[in-house]
Structures are given as C-alpha cells and as structure tokens.
PDB file of C-alpha atoms in Angstrom:
ATOM      1  CA  MET A  46      25.038  21.429  15.214  1.00 48.00           C
ATOM      2  CA  ASN A  47      24.543  20.208  19.127  1.00 50.00           C
ATOM      3  CA  ALA A  48      22.818  16.580  19.866  1.00 53.00           C
ATOM      4  CA  GLY A  49      19.344  17.655  20.997  1.00 53.00           C
ATOM      5  CA  GLN A  50      18.884  20.601  19.980  1.00 45.00           C
ATOM      6  CA  ALA A  51      15.972  21.902  18.392  1.00 46.00           C
ATOM      7  CA  HIS A  52      16.248  23.255  14.764  1.00 46.00           C
ATOM      8  CA  HIS A  53      12.903  24.967  13.645  1.00 42.00           C
ATOM      9  CA  ILE A  54      12.503  25.988  10.428  1.00 42.00           C
ATOM     10  CA  SER A  55      13.288  29.529   9.718  1.00 42.00           C
ATOM     11  CA  ASP A  56      10.951  29.959   6.534  1.00 50.00           C
ATOM     12  CA  ALA A  57       8.028  32.334   8.187  1.00 47.00           C
ATOM     13  CA  ASN A  58       5.874  31.143   5.079  1.00 56.00           C
ATOM     14  CA  VAL A  59       6.599  27.129   5.483  1.00 59.00           C
ATOM     15  CA  ALA A  60       5.510  27.832   9.222  1.00 54.00           C
ATOM     16  CA  THR A  61       2.437  29.881   8.587  1.00 58.00           C
ATOM     17  CA  SER A  62       1.779  26.996   6.024  1.00 74.00           C
ATOM     18  CA  VAL A  63       2.089  24.130   8.788  1.00 84.00           C
ATOM     19  CA  GLU A  64      -0.637  26.226  10.973  1.00 80.00           C
ATOM     20  CA  ALA A  65      -3.060  27.027   7.901  1.00 82.00           C
ATOM     21  CA  LEU A  66      -2.694  22.920   6.164  1.00 85.00           C
ATOM     22  CA  PHE A  67      -3.921  22.079  10.371  1.00 87.00           C
ATOM     23  CA  LYS A  68      -6.869  24.569  10.079  1.00 85.00           C
ATOM     24  CA  SER A  69      -7.964  23.947   6.587  1.00 88.00           C
ATOM     25  CA  VAL A  70      -8.799  20.304   7.147  1.00 90.00           C
ATOM     26  CA  ASP A  71      -9.832  20.288  10.841  1.00 90.00           C
ATOM     27  CA  ALA A  72      -6.740  18.460  12.228  1.00 89.00           C
ATOM     28  CA  TRP A  73      -6.045  20.754  14.972  1.00 87.00           C
ATOM     29  CA  GLN A  74      -9.203  20.102  17.370  1.00 88.00           C
ATOM     30  CA  THR A  75     -10.070  21.364  20.902  1.00 90.00           C
ATOM     31  CA  GLY A  76     -11.446  19.189  23.669  1.00 93.00           C
ATOM     32  CA  HIS A  77     -10.480  16.970  26.339  1.00 96.00           C
ATOM     33  CA  PHE A  78      -7.772  14.164  24.843  1.00 94.00           C
ATOM     34  CA  LEU A  79      -5.331  11.143  26.120  1.00 93.00           C
ATOM     35  CA  LEU A  80      -2.354  11.597  24.253  1.00 87.00           C
ATOM     36  CA  SER A  81      -0.201   8.461  23.226  1.00 80.00           C
ATOM     37  CA  SER A  82       2.095   9.538  26.062  1.00 80.00           C
ATOM     38  CA  GLY A  83      -0.547   9.374  28.774  1.00 88.00           C
ATOM     39  CA  LEU A  84      -1.094  13.269  29.457  1.00 92.00           C
ATOM     40  CA  HIS A  85      -4.133  15.237  29.065  1.00 94.00           C
ATOM     41  CA  SER A  86      -5.172  18.020  26.798  1.00 92.00           C
ATOM     42  CA  ASP A  87      -7.246  20.277  25.417  1.00 93.00           C
ATOM     43  CA  GLN A  88      -5.843  20.321  21.973  1.00 88.00           C
ATOM     44  CA  TYR A  89      -4.955  17.451  19.847  1.00 88.00           C
ATOM     45  CA  MET A  90      -3.099  17.570  16.628  1.00 86.00           C
ATOM     46  CA  GLN A  91      -4.501  14.939  14.394  1.00 88.00           C
ATOM     47  CA  CYS A  92      -2.205  14.661  11.424  1.00 87.00           C
ATOM     48  CA  GLN A  93      -3.550  11.553   9.854  1.00 89.00           C
ATOM     49  CA  ARG A  94      -5.917  14.065   8.766  1.00 90.00           C
ATOM     50  CA  ILE A  95      -3.237  16.169   6.765  1.00 91.00           C
ATOM     51  CA  LEU A  96      -1.128  13.032   5.673  1.00 92.00           C
ATOM     52  CA  GLN A  97      -4.254  11.397   3.837  1.00 92.00           C
ATOM     53  CA  TYR A  98      -3.857  13.669   1.362  1.00 91.00           C
ATOM     54  CA  PRO A  99      -0.423  13.239  -0.350  1.00 93.00           C
ATOM     55  CA  VAL A 100       0.837  16.543  -1.651  1.00 92.00           C
ATOM     56  CA  HIS A 101       0.009  18.099   1.654  1.00 90.00           C
ATOM     57  CA  GLY A 102       2.225  15.285   2.876  1.00 92.00           C
ATOM     58  CA  MET A 103       4.964  15.891   0.479  1.00 94.00           C
ATOM     59  CA  HIS A 104       4.742  19.543   1.111  1.00 91.00           C
ATOM     60  CA  LEU A 105       5.167  19.068   4.808  1.00 93.00           C
ATOM     61  CA  ALA A 106       8.013  16.311   4.472  1.00 95.00           C
ATOM     62  CA  ARG A 107       9.639  18.398   1.444  1.00 95.00           C
ATOM     63  CA  ALA A 108       9.944  21.321   4.181  1.00 94.00           C
ATOM     64  CA  LEU A 109      11.728  19.303   7.014  1.00 96.00           C
ATOM     65  CA  ALA A 110      13.638  17.124   4.661  1.00 97.00           C
ATOM     66  CA  THR A 111      15.659  20.492   3.257  1.00 96.00           C
ATOM     67  CA  LYS A 112      16.053  21.739   6.688  1.00 96.00           C
ATOM     68  CA  MET A 113      17.940  18.705   7.542  1.00 97.00           C
ATOM     69  CA  LEU A 114      19.743  18.055   4.356  1.00 97.00           C
ATOM     70  CA  ALA A 115      21.450  21.716   5.195  1.00 97.00           C
ATOM     71  CA  ALA A 116      22.493  20.769   8.444  1.00 97.00           C
ATOM     72  CA  GLY A 117      23.761  17.902   6.581  1.00 97.00           C
ATOM     73  CA  ILE A 118      22.060  15.075   7.483  1.00 97.00           C
ATOM     74  CA  LYS A 119      21.491  12.716   4.687  1.00 97.00           C
ATOM     75  CA  PRO A 120      19.810   9.381   5.757  1.00 98.00           C
ATOM     76  CA  LYS A 121      19.740   5.717   3.644  1.00 97.00           C
ATOM     77  CA  ALA A 122      16.629   5.067   5.584  1.00 97.00           C
ATOM     78  CA  VAL A 123      13.830   6.991   7.639  1.00 98.00           C
ATOM     79  CA  VAL A 124      12.030   4.995  10.141  1.00 97.00           C
ATOM     80  CA  GLY A 125       8.737   6.104  12.009  1.00 94.00           C
ATOM     81  CA  PRO A 126       6.767   4.575  14.777  1.00 92.00           C
ATOM     82  CA  ALA A 127       3.402   3.332  13.687  1.00 86.00           C
ATOM     83  CA  LEU A 128       0.255   4.179  13.311  1.00 79.00           C
ATOM     84  CA  GLY A 129       1.557   7.638  14.230  1.00 75.00           C
ATOM     85  CA  ALA A 130       3.998   8.182  11.186  1.00 80.00           C
ATOM     86  CA  VAL A 131       2.950   5.843   9.084  1.00 84.00           C
ATOM     87  CA  HIS A 132       2.158   7.794   6.294  1.00 91.00           C
ATOM     88  CA  LEU A 133       5.225  10.620   7.032  1.00 95.00           C
ATOM     89  CA  GLU A 134       8.214   8.087   6.652  1.00 96.00           C
ATOM     90  CA  VAL A 135       7.026   7.190   3.340  1.00 96.00           C
ATOM     91  CA  PHE A 136       6.355  10.823   2.058  1.00 97.00           C
ATOM     92  CA  MET A 137      10.276  12.100   4.224  1.00 97.00           C
ATOM     93  CA  ALA A 138      11.950   9.190   2.193  1.00 97.00           C
ATOM     94  CA  LEU A 139      10.378  10.097  -1.448  1.00 96.00           C
ATOM     95  CA  ALA A 140      11.516  14.196  -0.112  1.00 97.00           C
ATOM     96  CA  PHE A 141      14.785  13.086   0.208  1.00 97.00           C
ATOM     97  CA  ASN A 142      15.046  11.293  -2.855  1.00 95.00           C
ATOM     98  CA  GLU A 143      13.570  14.105  -4.687  1.00 94.00           C
ATOM     99  CA  ILE A 144      16.109  16.793  -3.349  1.00 95.00           C
ATOM    100  CA  LEU A 145      19.120  14.509  -3.539  1.00 92.00           C
ATOM    101  CA  ASN A 146      18.281  13.263  -7.328  1.00 88.00           C
ATOM    102  CA  ALA A 147      16.908  17.246  -8.150  1.00 83.00           C
ATOM    103  CA  GLY A 148      17.748  17.298 -11.579  1.00 61.00           C
ATOM    104  CA  GLU A 149      18.612  13.892 -12.990  1.00 65.00           C
ATOM    105  CA  SER A 150      16.535  11.920 -15.649  1.00 57.00           C
ATOM    106  CA  PRO A 151      14.295   9.836 -13.046  1.00 55.00           C
ATOM    107  CA  ILE A 152      14.273   6.931 -15.404  1.00 55.00           C
ATOM    108  CA  THR A 153      17.635   6.344 -15.011  1.00 58.00           C
ATOM    109  CA  ALA A 154      18.275   3.292 -14.033  1.00 50.00           C
ATOM    110  CA  GLU A 155      19.953   4.407 -10.680  1.00 57.00           C
ATOM    111  CA  HIS A 156      16.680   5.291  -9.761  1.00 57.00           C
ATOM    112  CA  HIS A 157      15.197   1.871  -9.883  1.00 64.00           C
ATOM    113  CA  ASN A 158      18.420   0.609  -8.036  1.00 70.00           C
ATOM    114  CA  SER A 159      17.142  -0.148  -4.560  1.00 72.00           C
ATOM    115  CA  GLU A 160      21.089   0.671  -3.222  1.00 74.00           C
ATOM    116  CA  HIS A 161      20.332   4.356  -5.004  1.00 82.00           C
ATOM    117  CA  GLN A 162      16.807   4.876  -2.636  1.00 93.00           C
ATOM    118  CA  VAL A 163      16.232   6.195   1.012  1.00 96.00           C
ATOM    119  CA  ARG A 164      14.252   3.821   2.460  1.00 97.00           C
ATOM    120  CA  ALA A 165      10.995   4.032   3.878  1.00 96.00           C
ATOM    121  CA  ILE A 166      10.244   1.876   7.072  1.00 96.00           C
ATOM    122  CA  PHE A 167       7.830   1.877   9.728  1.00 94.00           C
ATOM    123  CA  ALA A 168       8.314   0.189  13.256  1.00 94.00           C
ATOM    124  CA  GLU A 169       5.612  -1.418  14.772  1.00 92.00           C
ATOM    125  CA  ARG A 170       4.485  -1.409  18.618  1.00 89.00           C
ATOM    126  CA  ALA A 171       5.534  -4.986  20.438  1.00 87.00           C
ATOM    127  CA  GLU A 172       3.248  -7.182  22.290  1.00 85.00           C
ATOM    128  CA  ASN A 173       3.779  -5.580  25.261  1.00 84.00           C
ATOM    129  CA  GLY A 174       1.879  -2.649  24.079  1.00 77.00           C
ATOM    130  CA  GLN A 175       5.534   0.203  24.800  1.00 80.00           C
ATOM    131  CA  ASP A 176       8.171  -1.222  22.389  1.00 87.00           C
ATOM    132  CA  PHE A 177       8.784  -1.051  18.768  1.00 94.00           C
ATOM    133  CA  VAL A 178       9.388  -3.956  16.566  1.00 93.00           C
ATOM    134  CA  ILE A 179      10.377  -3.985  12.988  1.00 95.00           C
ATOM    135  CA  ARG A 180       9.226  -6.934  11.306  1.00 93.00           C
ATOM    136  CA  ARG A 181       8.475  -8.198   7.450  1.00 91.00           C
ATOM    137  CA  GLY A 182      11.823  -9.184   6.705  1.00 92.00           C
ATOM    138  CA  ILE A 183      13.099  -5.373   6.679  1.00 94.00           C
ATOM    139  CA  GLU A 184      17.129  -5.343   7.643  1.00 94.00           C
ATOM    140  CA  LEU A 185      19.337  -2.790   8.503  1.00 95.00           C
ATOM    141  CA  ALA A 186      22.786  -2.919   8.042  1.00 95.00           C
ATOM    142  CA  GLN A 187      25.235  -2.175  10.774  1.00 97.00           C
ATOM    143  CA  GLY A 188      26.181   1.184  10.935  1.00 97.00           C
ATOM    144  CA  GLU A 189      23.014   2.090   8.709  1.00 97.00           C
ATOM    145  CA  GLU A 190      22.077   5.920   8.807  1.00 98.00           C
ATOM    146  CA  VAL A 191      19.028   6.695   9.612  1.00 98.00           C
ATOM    147  CA  ILE A 192      16.503   9.480  10.959  1.00 98.00           C
ATOM    148  CA  VAL A 193      13.708   8.992  12.862  1.00 98.00           C
ATOM    149  CA  VAL A 194      10.517  11.078  11.987  1.00 97.00           C
ATOM    150  CA  GLU A 195       7.199  11.439  13.955  1.00 95.00           C
ATOM    151  CA  ASP A 196       4.023  13.604  13.271  1.00 92.00           C
ATOM    152  CA  VAL A 197       3.550  15.153  16.862  1.00 90.00           C
ATOM    153  CA  THR A 198       6.174  15.428  19.887  1.00 91.00           C
ATOM    154  CA  THR A 199       4.676  15.826  23.006  1.00 86.00           C
ATOM    155  CA  THR A 200       7.175  13.667  25.206  1.00 87.00           C
ATOM    156  CA  GLY A 201       9.324  11.883  22.604  1.00 91.00           C
ATOM    157  CA  GLY A 202       8.783   8.734  24.103  1.00 91.00           C
ATOM    158  CA  SER A 203       7.712   6.796  21.385  1.00 91.00           C
ATOM    159  CA  ALA A 204      10.339   8.361  18.669  1.00 94.00           C
ATOM    160  CA  LYS A 205      12.984   7.708  21.458  1.00 95.00           C
ATOM    161  CA  ARG A 206      12.005   3.577  21.812  1.00 94.00           C
ATOM    162  CA  VAL A 207      12.232   3.437  17.783  1.00 96.00           C
ATOM    163  CA  VAL A 208      15.684   5.012  18.524  1.00 97.00           C
ATOM    164  CA  ASP A 209      16.625   2.655  21.233  1.00 96.00           C
ATOM    165  CA  LEU A 210      15.629  -0.118  18.917  1.00 96.00           C
ATOM    166  CA  LEU A 211      17.248   0.925  15.795  1.00 97.00           C
ATOM    167  CA  THR A 212      20.656   1.419  18.210  1.00 97.00           C
ATOM    168  CA  GLN A 213      20.270  -2.323  19.233  1.00 96.00           C
ATOM    169  CA  MET A 214      20.084  -3.288  15.846  1.00 96.00           C
ATOM    170  CA  GLY A 215      23.625  -1.464  15.232  1.00 97.00           C
ATOM    171  CA  ALA A 216      21.811   1.043  12.791  1.00 98.00           C
ATOM    172  CA  LYS A 217      23.208   4.882  13.292  1.00 98.00           C
ATOM    173  CA  THR A 218      20.566   7.447  14.198  1.00 98.00           C
ATOM    174  CA  LEU A 219      21.703  10.897  12.462  1.00 98.00           C
ATOM    175  CA  ALA A 220      18.588  13.065  13.645  1.00 98.00           C
ATOM    176  CA  VAL A 221      14.750  12.885  14.847  1.00 98.00           C
ATOM    177  CA  GLY A 222      12.280  15.080  13.227  1.00 97.00           C
ATOM    178  CA  THR A 223       8.808  16.092  13.401  1.00 96.00           C
ATOM    179  CA  ILE A 224       6.154  18.245  11.844  1.00 94.00           C
ATOM    180  CA  ILE A 225       5.084  19.988  15.210  1.00 92.00           C
ATOM    181  CA  ASP A 226       6.786  19.906  18.522  1.00 93.00           C
ATOM    182  CA  ARG A 227       3.804  20.719  21.060  1.00 87.00           C
ATOM    183  CA  SER A 228       6.411  20.533  24.440  1.00 86.00           C
ATOM    184  CA  GLY A 229       6.967  24.116  23.690  1.00 84.00           C
ATOM    185  CA  GLY A 230      11.121  22.773  23.314  1.00 86.00           C
ATOM    186  CA  LYS A 231      10.830  20.175  26.501  1.00 88.00           C
ATOM    187  CA  ALA A 232      11.016  17.452  24.181  1.00 91.00           C
ATOM    188  CA  LYS A 233      15.156  16.368  24.217  1.00 93.00           C
ATOM    189  CA  PHE A 234      16.933  13.472  22.538  1.00 96.00           C
ATOM    190  CA  ASP A 235      20.934  12.762  21.834  1.00 96.00           C
ATOM    191  CA  GLN A 236      20.488  13.367  18.320  1.00 97.00           C
ATOM    192  CA  PRO A 237      19.235  16.991  16.879  1.00 97.00           C
ATOM    193  CA  PHE A 238      15.945  17.195  16.856  1.00 97.00           C
ATOM    194  CA  PHE A 239      14.117  18.901  13.692  1.00 97.00           C
ATOM    195  CA  SER A 240      10.901  20.540  13.783  1.00 95.00           C
ATOM    196  CA  LEU A 241       8.448  22.724  11.772  1.00 93.00           C
ATOM    197  CA  GLU A 242       6.898  24.237  14.110  1.00 90.00           C
ATOM    198  CA  GLU A 243       7.293  24.779  17.717  1.00 90.00           C
ATOM    199  CA  LEU A 244       3.599  24.891  19.736  1.00 86.00           C
ATOM    200  CA  ASN A 245       3.993  25.653  24.299  1.00 84.00           C
ATOM    201  CA  LEU A 246       0.684  23.191  24.474  1.00 83.00           C
ATOM    202  CA  LYS A 247      -0.143  22.486  28.089  1.00 88.00           C
ATOM    203  CA  THR A 248      -0.314  18.842  29.037  1.00 89.00           C
ATOM    204  CA  TYR A 249      -1.339  17.544  32.451  1.00 93.00           C
ATOM    205  CA  GLU A 250      -0.882  14.064  34.507  1.00 95.00           C
ATOM    206  CA  ALA A 251      -4.205  12.760  34.880  1.00 94.00           C
ATOM    207  CA  SER A 252      -4.198  13.244  38.917  1.00 95.00           C
ATOM    208  CA  ALA A 253      -4.000  16.898  38.209  1.00 96.00           C
ATOM    209  CA  CYS A 254      -5.911  17.641  35.387  1.00 96.00           C
ATOM    210  CA  PRO A 255      -8.424  20.178  35.926  1.00 95.00           C
ATOM    211  CA  MET A 256     -10.951  18.850  33.027  1.00 96.00           C
ATOM    212  CA  CYS A 257     -11.120  15.380  35.098  1.00 96.00           C
ATOM    213  CA  GLN A 258     -12.260  17.795  38.029  1.00 96.00           C
ATOM    214  CA  ALA A 259     -14.559  19.204  36.410  1.00 96.00           C
ATOM    215  CA  GLY A 260     -16.182  15.801  35.760  1.00 95.00           C
ATOM    216  CA  SER A 261     -15.361  15.503  31.826  1.00 95.00           C
ATOM    217  CA  GLN A 262     -13.865  12.343  30.091  1.00 95.00           C
ATOM    218  CA  PRO A 263     -10.930  12.177  27.906  1.00 95.00           C
ATOM    219  CA  ILE A 264     -11.356  10.817  24.758  1.00 93.00           C
ATOM    220  CA  LYS A 265      -8.331   8.997  23.080  1.00 89.00           C
ATOM    221  CA  PRO A 266      -8.057   9.911  19.397  1.00 83.00           C
ATOM    222  CA  GLY A 267      -4.705   8.354  18.914  1.00 66.00           C
ATOM    223  CA  SER A 268      -3.234   5.227  17.862  1.00 56.00           C
ATOM    224  CA  SER A 269      -1.365   3.984  21.072  1.00 54.00           C
ATOM    225  CA  LYS A 270      -3.360   1.364  22.803  1.00 51.00           C
ATOM    226  CA  LYS A 271      -1.267   2.387  26.291  1.00 50.00           C
TER     227      LYS A 271
END
C-alpha cells in the first residue's frame, strides 16, 4: 500500500449513500464560502448537519473503518481536529471497537477495560489559531498507533498539522481518513489516505475568486478562526 495514495470505497451503494445523506439533510450547500483552508468555493459540505444524527454518523464511520481494516489499519486511537471532526472521531472509534469485537458479548470485562478499547481523541486549535494541541489530560504512549480523521478534506492542512503534533508527541500515524475528499485527489499525505467519496470541486484563492470579482462577499460556515 503506497503512502499518500487515496483508497476510495469500492461499494457503489455506500458512495451513493454518502451523497444521498448529504442531500437529505441539506449538508451539500451552494453559495459563496470561505473554507477553513482559506480558499473560496461555491460549494460547501457541512458535515455536522449529518453527524448530529448518530445513526448517520455510525453508518459513515463503519464504512470508513471497514475500508481501513481491510487494508490492515488497526489503530489504538482515533484523533480528529476540532471542531470539524469532534463527532467523527468518536463515531470512528466506536466503529473500530464494534467491528474488532464482533461476535463477542458486549458485557464481558474486556469491553470495560480501557486497554481493550480504541480511544477517541480530539485535537483543538492552539492560541495562534493555526497549530493544534491535545489538552485535558489526554496522553499518548510512545509509538502508539493512531489514525487521523476529518470530515471533509480540501487541502489536508488541518490533518497534516495534527499528524505533525502526534509525531511530536511520539505517536505513530498509520493513516488519514475523511468522509469526502473534495480535492479531486490533489490532497496528499505521507500516510495512506482513505475517503468514502472523492469530488473535484473548484476552489479559488481570494485574489482570483470570480465570485469576489462579481461583488459577492463570502460567508464562513466552518469553525476555524483563520
């Protein structure tokens, strides 16, 4: 498996389901948007409109976790950049636990032993608004195998900064995952990259944005303070 190569889900029904879910809750929006990457776009994927529903969130997480497990990715923890992935990392950890423990009784002592659970951790923005930190007493062991997930990937900048943080903390990032890769395959990582759907949606630098040139002002629907 080549590092950085995107592994897109092969089940056409799941890919169709992703698009259907987005449209069913008005999460696929059109307009003039300022993305967390700093780029402008006429389309925006508001994943929190989906992830507010746990059944939808688990459906997507199971599909992504299944794809990763099939490639031999078995993390000890799932880390996501807040706030965009603050629900997704929990759903992903639950999905890994569910699949890895399939067929076992959920009331066995092992299921209540923290050592046997895939953890869910969120990284939050540092005071400079660019980097990420992990606070609130959460620690990672040296060499602990983790994955990084985010809801939508445009440039991959946030995920890469979280990977850098994890490396500094001594953890080993096995892979990066996302629900939608809207970069059209342009986002690259040093780790294997998994997505449920790949879209090639146009983005623009502010200085070259045709919507700005037409007099439109972008709205900023995400959580980044950039």
